[in-house]
Short mmCIF file of C-alpha atoms in Angstrom, two decimals:
data_model
loop_
_atom_site.label_atom_id
_atom_site.label_comp_id
_atom_site.label_asym_id
_atom_site.label_seq_id
_atom_site.Cartn_x
_atom_site.Cartn_y
_atom_site.Cartn_z
CA MET A 102 47.10 283.17 206.28
CA ILE A 103 43.64 281.48 205.90
CA VAL A 104 40.87 283.24 204.28
CA LEU A 105 37.06 282.82 205.17
CA PRO A 106 34.85 284.60 204.22
CA PRO A 107 32.84 287.16 205.84
CA GLY A 108 32.06 285.65 209.55
CA GLU A 109 32.92 282.64 209.26
CA SER A 110 36.59 283.59 210.55
CA GLU A 111 34.91 283.47 214.79
CA GLN A 112 34.24 279.51 213.54
CA ILE A 113 38.17 277.89 213.53
CA GLY A 114 38.56 277.73 217.03
CA GLN A 115 35.09 276.21 216.71
CA MET A 116 35.79 273.37 214.83
CA ASN A 117 36.44 269.65 216.30
CA LEU A 118 40.23 269.02 215.23
CA THR A 119 42.25 266.06 216.11
CA GLY A 120 46.17 267.14 217.80
CA LEU A 121 47.21 266.39 213.70
CA GLU A 122 45.02 268.99 211.73
CA GLN A 123 45.47 271.56 214.53
CA GLN A 124 48.59 271.62 213.93
CA ILE A 125 48.37 271.57 209.09
CA LEU A 126 45.80 274.55 210.76
CA ARG A 127 48.16 276.33 212.42
CA MET A 128 51.17 275.81 209.61
CA LYS A 129 48.45 277.30 206.71
CA GLN A 130 47.80 280.04 209.28
CA GLU A 131 51.12 281.11 209.76
CA SER A 132 52.02 281.55 206.34
CA ALA A 133 52.82 284.63 204.61
CA VAL A 134 50.97 283.22 201.39
CA GLN A 135 46.91 283.53 201.38
CA TYR A 136 45.01 280.28 201.45
CA ARG A 137 41.43 281.36 200.48
CA TYR A 138 38.63 279.08 201.40
CA ASP A 139 34.24 278.97 199.53
CA SER A 140 33.34 278.38 203.67
CA ILE A 141 35.00 276.69 206.91
CA THR A 142 33.32 273.63 205.56
CA ASN A 143 35.59 272.98 202.68
CA LEU A 144 39.05 273.83 205.56
CA LYS A 145 37.63 271.22 207.50
CA PHE A 146 37.45 268.72 204.19
CA GLU A 147 41.11 270.13 203.71
CA LEU A 148 42.51 269.40 207.26
CA THR A 149 40.84 265.90 207.48
CA THR A 150 41.48 264.84 204.60
CA ARG A 151 45.50 265.81 205.21
CA GLY A 152 45.38 264.11 208.00
CA LYS A 153 43.74 260.87 206.50
CA ILE A 154 46.66 261.02 204.01
CA VAL A 155 49.04 261.53 206.65
CA GLU A 156 48.14 258.23 208.72
CA ALA A 157 47.86 255.97 205.30
CA ALA A 158 51.10 257.04 204.60
CA LYS A 159 52.59 255.56 207.94
CA ALA A 160 50.36 253.00 208.03
CA LEU A 161 52.18 251.52 205.06
CA TYR A 162 55.24 252.40 206.29
CA ASP A 163 54.46 249.92 209.31
CA SER A 164 52.15 247.39 207.02
CA GLY A 165 55.68 245.44 205.89
CA VAL A 166 54.97 246.94 202.09
CA GLY A 167 59.59 245.81 200.44
CA PHE A 168 60.53 248.38 197.33
CA ALA A 169 60.99 246.33 194.49
CA THR A 170 61.30 247.72 190.89
CA PHE A 171 58.67 246.65 188.79
CA GLU A 172 60.33 243.74 187.06
CA ASN A 173 60.12 242.41 190.77
CA SER A 174 57.18 243.51 191.84
CA ARG A 175 54.37 241.56 193.64
CA CYS A 176 51.37 240.77 195.67
CA ASN A 177 48.34 239.22 197.39
CA GLN A 178 46.51 237.42 194.14
CA ASP A 179 43.79 237.19 196.27
CA TYR A 180 42.97 240.75 195.73
CA TRP A 181 45.22 242.10 192.50
CA VAL A 182 46.38 240.65 189.45
CA ARG A 183 49.94 241.12 188.83
CA LEU A 184 50.44 242.29 184.80
CA SER A 185 53.22 241.94 182.98
CA ASN A 186 54.93 245.93 183.45
CA GLY A 187 54.73 245.01 187.06
CA GLY A 188 51.78 247.25 188.30
CA PHE A 189 48.37 245.41 189.72
CA GLN A 190 45.19 244.95 188.35
CA GLN A 191 42.22 244.74 191.23
CA ARG A 192 40.44 241.83 190.75
CA SER A 193 36.67 242.21 189.36
CA ASP A 194 35.32 239.70 192.23
CA VAL A 195 36.03 242.60 195.57
CA THR A 196 36.31 245.81 195.95
CA PRO A 197 38.29 248.22 195.60
CA ALA A 198 38.58 249.26 198.84
CA GLU A 199 38.74 245.60 199.85
CA ALA A 200 41.86 246.24 197.49
CA ILE A 201 43.53 249.07 198.70
CA ARG A 202 42.74 247.68 202.54
CA ASP A 203 44.87 244.41 202.50
CA ILE A 204 47.90 246.26 200.59
CA PHE A 205 47.69 247.71 204.26
CA ARG A 206 46.40 244.22 206.44
CA ASN A 207 48.69 242.19 204.60
CA GLY A 208 51.89 244.43 203.29
CA ARG A 209 54.24 241.24 204.12
CA LYS A 210 53.03 240.23 199.94
CA TYR A 211 53.21 243.07 198.48
CA ALA A 212 56.10 245.22 196.61
CA PHE A 213 56.59 248.14 195.10
CA GLU A 214 58.11 251.31 193.90
CA CYS A 215 58.02 254.57 195.36
CA ALA A 216 55.54 256.40 192.38
CA THR A 217 52.79 253.20 193.05
CA ALA A 218 53.15 253.80 196.92
CA MET A 219 52.47 257.23 196.71
CA VAL A 220 49.54 256.47 194.33
CA ILE A 221 48.27 253.94 197.39
CA VAL A 222 48.52 256.44 199.85
CA LEU A 223 46.61 259.16 198.98
CA TYR A 224 43.63 255.66 197.66
CA ARG A 225 43.64 255.52 201.22
CA GLY A 226 43.25 258.91 202.76
CA VAL A 227 40.58 259.78 200.06
CA MET A 228 38.90 256.30 201.01
CA ASP A 229 38.73 256.76 204.78
CA VAL A 230 37.39 259.78 204.07
CA ILE A 231 34.48 259.72 201.83
CA GLY A 232 33.83 255.93 202.67
CA ASP A 233 33.66 252.51 201.22
CA GLN A 234 30.65 252.97 198.89
CA ALA A 235 31.70 256.49 197.42
CA PHE A 236 35.24 254.81 196.68
CA ASN A 237 33.91 251.64 194.98
CA THR A 238 31.53 253.97 192.94
CA TYR A 239 33.98 255.96 191.95
CA PHE A 240 37.57 254.27 192.07
CA ALA A 241 35.82 251.12 190.14
CA ASN A 242 38.78 248.64 187.84
CA LEU A 243 42.01 249.80 189.78
CA VAL A 244 45.18 249.91 188.26
CA LEU A 245 48.78 250.70 190.06
CA TYR A 246 51.31 251.38 188.03
CA ASP A 247 53.72 254.59 188.68
CA TRP A 248 52.29 257.86 188.61
CA LYS A 249 48.92 256.22 186.51
CA TYR A 250 45.79 256.41 188.52
CA ASP A 251 42.41 256.51 187.68
CA SER A 252 40.79 260.28 187.43
CA ASP A 253 38.36 260.70 190.36
CA LEU A 254 41.92 260.90 191.85
CA ARG A 255 42.64 265.11 191.77
CA ILE A 256 45.55 266.08 192.35
CA ASN A 257 47.10 269.34 191.38
CA SER A 258 50.92 269.83 190.74
CA VAL A 259 52.15 273.48 191.30
CA SER A 260 56.03 274.48 190.87
CA GLY A 261 57.13 276.43 193.67
CA ALA A 262 54.02 275.78 195.93
CA GLU A 263 54.73 275.67 200.13
CA ALA A 264 54.19 272.27 200.69
CA PHE A 265 52.17 270.75 204.45
CA PRO A 266 51.54 267.56 205.51
CA GLY A 267 49.39 265.00 203.11
CA ASP A 268 50.99 266.95 199.41
CA VAL A 269 53.80 265.05 197.87
CA VAL A 270 57.18 266.50 196.77
CA TYR A 271 60.45 264.77 194.74
CA PHE A 272 63.55 264.42 195.03
CA LYS A 273 65.79 264.27 192.33
CA ASN A 274 68.84 262.49 191.60
CA PRO A 275 70.54 263.71 189.29
CA ASP A 276 73.67 261.18 188.45
CA PHE A 277 72.10 258.15 189.49
CA ASP A 278 74.46 254.66 188.71
CA PRO A 279 72.97 253.96 185.54
CA SER A 280 73.45 250.32 186.81
CA THR A 281 70.25 250.93 189.52
CA PRO A 282 68.01 253.97 187.99
CA GLU A 283 65.68 253.50 190.50
CA TRP A 284 67.30 254.93 192.21
CA GLN A 285 67.07 257.94 190.32
CA GLY A 286 64.74 259.70 192.41
CA GLU A 287 62.64 259.70 195.13
CA ASN A 288 58.77 260.73 195.69
CA ALA A 289 57.97 261.32 199.16
CA ILE A 290 54.52 262.15 201.26
CA VAL A 291 54.44 265.63 203.44
CA LEU A 292 55.00 264.24 207.40
CA PRO A 293 54.44 267.01 209.86
CA ASP A 294 57.53 268.43 211.86
CA GLY A 295 59.83 268.14 209.04
CA LEU A 296 59.53 263.95 208.58
CA TYR A 297 58.68 262.13 205.37
CA TYR A 298 57.77 259.33 204.19
CA GLY A 299 59.72 257.97 201.12
CA HIS A 300 59.12 253.80 199.94
CA GLY A 301 61.97 252.60 200.45
CA ILE A 302 63.64 254.70 202.03
CA GLY A 303 61.79 255.36 205.18
CA ILE A 304 60.14 257.99 208.01
CA VAL A 305 62.79 260.71 207.75
CA THR A 306 64.53 263.77 206.98
CA ALA A 307 64.79 265.92 204.18
CA ASP A 308 68.37 265.54 204.69
CA HIS A 309 68.31 261.85 205.31
CA ILE A 310 66.61 261.10 201.19
CA ILE A 311 69.97 262.61 200.03
CA ARG A 312 72.19 261.02 201.74
CA SER A 313 70.35 258.54 200.36
CA LEU A 314 69.63 258.97 197.27
CA ASN A 315 73.97 260.52 196.71
CA SER A 316 74.81 257.03 198.02
CA GLN A 317 73.81 255.66 194.82
CA ARG A 318 75.46 257.86 192.07
CA LYS A 319 77.54 256.84 189.67
CA PRO A 320 81.16 256.78 190.74
CA GLY A 321 83.18 259.84 191.83
CA SER A 322 79.82 262.09 191.61
CA THR A 323 79.78 265.08 193.50
CA THR A 324 76.69 266.53 192.18
CA SER A 325 73.88 266.23 194.96
CA ALA A 326 71.19 264.95 195.00
CA TYR A 327 67.75 268.03 195.60
CA MET A 328 64.11 268.58 196.58
CA LEU A 329 62.59 269.47 194.07
CA ASP A 330 59.81 272.65 194.17
CA ASP A 331 57.37 270.92 192.52
CA VAL A 332 54.60 269.95 194.50
CA GLU A 333 51.78 268.05 194.11
CA SER A 334 48.65 268.27 196.21
CA LEU A 335 44.71 266.30 195.98
CA ASP A 336 42.50 268.77 194.22
CA PHE A 337 40.21 268.73 198.11
CA ALA A 338 37.58 270.82 196.54
CA TYR A 339 37.79 268.21 194.16
CA THR A 340 37.07 265.48 196.25
CA GLN A 341 35.01 266.62 198.95
CA ARG A 342 32.09 266.36 196.27
CA LEU A 343 33.25 262.89 196.21
CA SER A 344 31.41 262.81 199.39
CA HIS A 345 28.12 264.67 198.71
CA GLY A 346 26.37 261.40 197.58
CA MET A 347 26.63 262.29 193.94
CA ALA A 348 28.47 259.67 191.08
CA ARG A 349 29.31 260.56 188.35
CA ILE A 350 30.25 257.10 185.92
CA GLY A 351 30.67 257.87 182.19
CA SER A 352 28.77 260.58 181.25
CA SER A 353 25.28 259.92 183.79
CA VAL A 354 25.21 260.89 187.21
CA TYR A 355 23.65 258.73 190.62
CA LEU A 356 22.59 258.93 193.67
CA LEU A 357 24.29 256.96 195.90
CA ALA A 358 22.19 254.69 197.79
#
């Protein structure tokens, strides 16, 4: 259930939404949980951003990026410097937006594991909503490594919450084969229609991800992989403020030109 201030609920039908945004809206409207918004503008921003995250997940899948452990990761050296730990440091002679966009444009030059893929998808979704100028200001000197990310990529972790398209969930493989620790679990972006994007597995159902992880268990194990009830969700209210033209750099605040 969506709860808005008095007089604003009637405006829901007037929002100009894509088909994907309409689908996410219906999911929230039909939920038994109350989702409160300060304004119709806040609701629209969340729907738009969720849609962009879903689009980014599909685009990363289509880009041809490879799956690799940190030891075997690779990147386009025109935009990133590969670090000794297998992470990537944005080059100083390119902008953060250019560096992120190149991953989607030249995917076959990249390979990384699933947590890094989730962060890349979230960066691209945020960038497509707030624009290059704000993104370059807030997300300078990017480093891509596991679940490490810029402090302005605010992510809330909630246990037992409902997951909607654009959220991140985790499938745990408790009896993974120690010889392939990269299959101890799979991070995945929630997509519409019961699908998930898991880097290295693809755009598939939850059952497919579980079967894939089960194929990587210890020999003889019968303990199945399963999806945790923790949901990682972008802080949409904070992200919306990034698009308002005010930039924080250190302890100072600047107006974006």
